[in-house]
PDB file of C-alpha atoms in Angstrom:
ATOM      1  CA  UNK A  68      86.465  75.708 119.380  1.00 94.00           C
ATOM      2  CA  UNK A  69      88.415  73.658 121.901  1.00 98.00           C
ATOM      3  CA  UNK A  70      92.203  73.552 121.656  1.00 97.00           C
ATOM      4  CA  UNK A  71      93.749  70.325 122.930  1.00 98.00           C
ATOM      5  CA  UNK A  72      97.439  70.218 123.886  1.00 97.00           C
ATOM      6  CA  UNK A  73      98.836  66.692 123.815  1.00 95.00           C
ATOM      7  CA  UNK A  74     102.131  64.791 123.577  1.00 91.00           C
ATOM      8  CA  UNK A  75     102.352  63.554 119.998  1.00 91.00           C
ATOM      9  CA  UNK A  76     105.574  61.627 120.723  1.00 87.00           C
ATOM     10  CA  UNK A  77     103.764  59.386 123.205  1.00 86.00           C
ATOM     11  CA  UNK A  78     102.323  56.454 121.262  1.00 85.00           C
ATOM     12  CA  UNK A  79      99.403  55.904 123.631  1.00 86.00           C
ATOM     13  CA  UNK A  80      98.588  59.621 123.727  1.00 88.00           C
ATOM     14  CA  UNK A  81      98.772  59.967 119.946  1.00 90.00           C
ATOM     15  CA  UNK A  82      96.541  56.917 119.402  1.00 92.00           C
ATOM     16  CA  UNK A  83      93.930  58.287 121.773  1.00 94.00           C
ATOM     17  CA  UNK A  84      93.952  61.723 120.135  1.00 95.00           C
ATOM     18  CA  UNK A  85      93.765  60.124 116.669  1.00 95.00           C
ATOM     19  CA  UNK A  86      90.719  58.154 117.843  1.00 96.00           C
ATOM     20  CA  UNK A  87      89.039  61.369 119.000  1.00 96.00           C
ATOM     21  CA  UNK A  88      89.984  63.119 115.741  1.00 95.00           C
ATOM     22  CA  UNK A  89      88.306  60.407 113.681  1.00 95.00           C
ATOM     23  CA  UNK A  90      85.000  60.576 115.533  1.00 96.00           C
ATOM     24  CA  UNK A  91      84.804  64.269 116.525  1.00 96.00           C
ATOM     25  CA  UNK A  92      83.170  67.005 114.491  1.00 92.00           C
ATOM     26  CA  UNK A  93      86.090  68.601 112.612  1.00 87.00           C
ATOM     27  CA  UNK A  94      85.067  72.155 113.497  1.00 93.00           C
ATOM     28  CA  UNK A  95      84.995  71.522 117.274  1.00 96.00           C
ATOM     29  CA  UNK A  96      88.696  70.953 117.983  1.00 98.00           C
ATOM     30  CA  UNK A  97      92.151  72.281 117.279  1.00 96.00           C
ATOM     31  CA  UNK A  98      94.624  69.467 118.055  1.00 97.00           C
ATOM     32  CA  UNK A  99      98.071  70.774 119.077  1.00 96.00           C
ATOM     33  CA  UNK A 100     101.038  68.408 119.391  1.00 96.00           C
ATOM     34  CA  UNK A 101     103.200  70.288 121.891  1.00 94.00           C
ATOM     35  CA  UNK A 102     106.046  67.775 121.709  1.00 91.00           C
ATOM     36  CA  UNK A 103     106.708  68.830 118.116  1.00 92.00           C
ATOM     37  CA  UNK A 104     105.257  72.354 118.207  1.00 94.00           C
ATOM     38  CA  UNK A 105     105.782  73.907 121.670  1.00 93.00           C
ATOM     39  CA  UNK A 106     105.121  77.372 120.224  1.00 94.00           C
ATOM     40  CA  UNK A 107     101.421  76.402 120.205  1.00 94.00           C
ATOM     41  CA  UNK A 108     101.481  77.064 123.965  1.00 95.00           C
ATOM     42  CA  UNK A 109     102.358  80.743 123.542  1.00 94.00           C
ATOM     43  CA  UNK A 110      99.746  82.942 125.146  1.00 93.00           C
ATOM     44  CA  UNK A 111      98.746  80.307 127.695  1.00 93.00           C
ATOM     45  CA  UNK A 112     100.124  79.934 131.205  1.00 93.00           C
ATOM     46  CA  UNK A 113     101.130  76.336 130.450  1.00 94.00           C
ATOM     47  CA  UNK A 114     104.747  75.200 130.195  1.00 92.00           C
ATOM     48  CA  UNK A 115     105.769  72.602 127.644  1.00 90.00           C
ATOM     49  CA  UNK A 116     106.751  70.254 130.477  1.00 88.00           C
ATOM     50  CA  UNK A 117     103.308  70.550 132.091  1.00 91.00           C
ATOM     51  CA  UNK A 118     101.574  70.111 128.720  1.00 93.00           C
ATOM     52  CA  UNK A 119     103.629  66.962 128.096  1.00 91.00           C
ATOM     53  CA  UNK A 120     102.895  65.635 131.575  1.00 90.00           C
ATOM     54  CA  UNK A 121      99.122  66.268 131.553  1.00 93.00           C
ATOM     55  CA  UNK A 122      96.547  66.600 128.805  1.00 95.00           C
ATOM     56  CA  UNK A 123      95.363  70.220 128.574  1.00 97.00           C
ATOM     57  CA  UNK A 124      92.369  71.678 126.758  1.00 98.00           C
ATOM     58  CA  UNK A 125      91.317  75.291 126.340  1.00 98.00           C
ATOM     59  CA  UNK A 126      87.583  75.927 126.051  1.00 97.00           C
ATOM     60  CA  UNK A 127      85.881  78.522 123.850  1.00 95.00           C
ATOM     61  CA  UNK A 128      86.067  81.077 126.685  1.00 96.00           C
ATOM     62  CA  UNK A 129      89.845  80.655 127.024  1.00 95.00           C
ATOM     63  CA  UNK A 130      89.766  78.672 130.268  1.00 97.00           C
ATOM     64  CA  UNK A 131      92.465  76.011 130.567  1.00 97.00           C
ATOM     65  CA  UNK A 132      91.384  72.550 131.740  1.00 97.00           C
ATOM     66  CA  UNK A 133      94.023  70.075 132.904  1.00 97.00           C
ATOM     67  CA  UNK A 134      94.067  66.298 133.269  1.00 95.00           C
ATOM     68  CA  UNK A 135      90.703  64.714 134.035  1.00 95.00           C
ATOM     69  CA  UNK A 136      88.944  68.070 133.540  1.00 96.00           C
ATOM     70  CA  UNK A 137      90.414  68.223 130.011  1.00 97.00           C
ATOM     71  CA  UNK A 138      89.110  64.735 129.244  1.00 96.00           C
ATOM     72  CA  UNK A 139      85.651  65.738 130.495  1.00 97.00           C
ATOM     73  CA  UNK A 140      85.682  68.814 128.248  1.00 98.00           C
ATOM     74  CA  UNK A 141      86.709  66.736 125.218  1.00 98.00           C
ATOM     75  CA  UNK A 142      84.296  63.883 125.903  1.00 97.00           C
ATOM     76  CA  UNK A 143      81.399  66.299 126.325  1.00 96.00           C
ATOM     77  CA  UNK A 144      81.839  67.323 122.670  1.00 96.00           C
ATOM     78  CA  UNK A 145      82.134  63.844 121.118  1.00 96.00           C
ATOM     79  CA  UNK A 146      79.195  61.561 120.355  1.00 93.00           C
ATOM     80  CA  UNK A 147      79.669  58.213 122.035  1.00 92.00           C
ATOM     81  CA  UNK A 148      81.828  59.729 124.760  1.00 95.00           C
ATOM     82  CA  UNK A 149      79.415  62.474 125.843  1.00 95.00           C
ATOM     83  CA  UNK A 150      77.610  60.198 128.292  1.00 95.00           C
ATOM     84  CA  UNK A 151      80.858  59.586 130.227  1.00 94.00           C
ATOM     85  CA  UNK A 152      81.757  63.246 130.779  1.00 94.00           C
ATOM     86  CA  UNK A 153      79.226  63.872 133.605  1.00 94.00           C
ATOM     87  CA  UNK A 154      80.487  60.794 135.454  1.00 94.00           C
ATOM     88  CA  UNK A 155      83.856  62.484 135.877  1.00 93.00           C
ATOM     89  CA  UNK A 156      82.129  65.168 137.956  1.00 90.00           C
ATOM     90  CA  UNK A 157      80.849  62.667 140.515  1.00 91.00           C
ATOM     91  CA  UNK A 158      82.814  63.247 143.746  1.00 85.00           C
ATOM     92  CA  UNK A 159      84.135  59.704 144.268  1.00 93.00           C
ATOM     93  CA  UNK A 160      84.745  59.047 140.587  1.00 95.00           C
ATOM     94  CA  UNK A 161      86.510  62.367 140.036  1.00 92.00           C
ATOM     95  CA  UNK A 162      88.842  61.853 142.983  1.00 93.00           C
ATOM     96  CA  UNK A 163      89.816  58.321 141.925  1.00 96.00           C
ATOM     97  CA  UNK A 164      90.172  59.294 138.247  1.00 95.00           C
ATOM     98  CA  UNK A 165      92.424  62.231 139.155  1.00 94.00           C
ATOM     99  CA  UNK A 166      94.609  60.059 141.407  1.00 94.00           C
ATOM    100  CA  UNK A 167      94.992  57.347 138.765  1.00 94.00           C
ATOM    101  CA  UNK A 168      95.669  59.878 136.007  1.00 91.00           C
ATOM    102  CA  UNK A 169      98.250  61.735 138.130  1.00 91.00           C
ATOM    103  CA  UNK A 170     100.099  58.468 138.794  1.00 90.00           C
ATOM    104  CA  UNK A 171      99.958  57.474 135.114  1.00 87.00           C
ATOM    105  CA  UNK A 172     101.115  60.945 134.029  1.00 84.00           C
ATOM    106  CA  UNK A 173     104.031  60.907 136.475  1.00 82.00           C
ATOM    107  CA  UNK A 174     105.258  57.477 135.352  1.00 82.00           C
ATOM    108  CA  UNK A 175     104.764  58.239 131.657  1.00 77.00           C
ATOM    109  CA  UNK A 176     106.540  61.606 131.943  1.00 72.00           C
ATOM    110  CA  UNK A 177     109.585  60.022 133.590  1.00 69.00           C
ATOM    111  CA  UNK A 178     109.663  57.277 130.938  1.00 69.00           C
ATOM    112  CA  UNK A 179     110.097  59.516 127.887  1.00 58.00           C
ATOM    113  CA  UNK A 180     113.369  61.328 127.246  1.00 56.00           C
ATOM    114  CA  UNK A 181     111.688  64.268 125.473  1.00 52.00           C
ATOM    115  CA  UNK A 182     109.512  64.821 128.549  1.00 49.00           C
ATOM    116  CA  UNK A 183     112.479  64.733 130.915  1.00 46.00           C
ATOM    117  CA  UNK A 184     114.347  67.206 128.699  1.00 49.00           C
ATOM    118  CA  UNK A 185     111.362  69.574 128.617  1.00 43.00           C
ATOM    119  CA  UNK A 186     111.116  69.259 132.394  1.00 45.00           C
ATOM    120  CA  UNK A 187     114.690  70.508 132.803  1.00 48.00           C
ATOM    121  CA  UNK A 188     114.455  73.352 130.282  1.00 45.00           C
ATOM    122  CA  UNK A 189     114.642  76.859 131.729  1.00 44.00           C
ATOM    123  CA  UNK A 190     111.240  78.342 132.472  1.00 49.00           C
ATOM    124  CA  UNK A 191     110.017  81.142 130.228  1.00 45.00           C
ATOM    125  CA  UNK A 192     109.575  84.495 131.916  1.00 41.00           C
ATOM    126  CA  UNK A 193     106.105  85.959 132.010  1.00 43.00           C
ATOM    127  CA  UNK A 194     106.207  89.758 131.968  1.00 40.00           C
TER     128      UNK A 194
END
């Protein structure tokens, strides 16, 4: 099962995740809204601020995928989107997609108050 960490308070993000939920096999994904349920991140080396800034997905082996890599992981498991996942591995496409996504994520993160607040919260200690 793939766990997807997303910002449920972001309208665009929530619409996209809801689209995936409707078309994905129900037993393939665990959808975790980290804006409302930050405790879902416990056990992963991902802060709430980072999870709000970038889409994250954890594969069946426990590896965390971030940003474009998370989209590729998700798309690879959804009919209709599966054919696009390999394109994100192409060198030129990957580089451009990552640059565009990083810019979008930065602007979106600064635009939402709940993201800015999470970004200023004290970091949790990892012992």
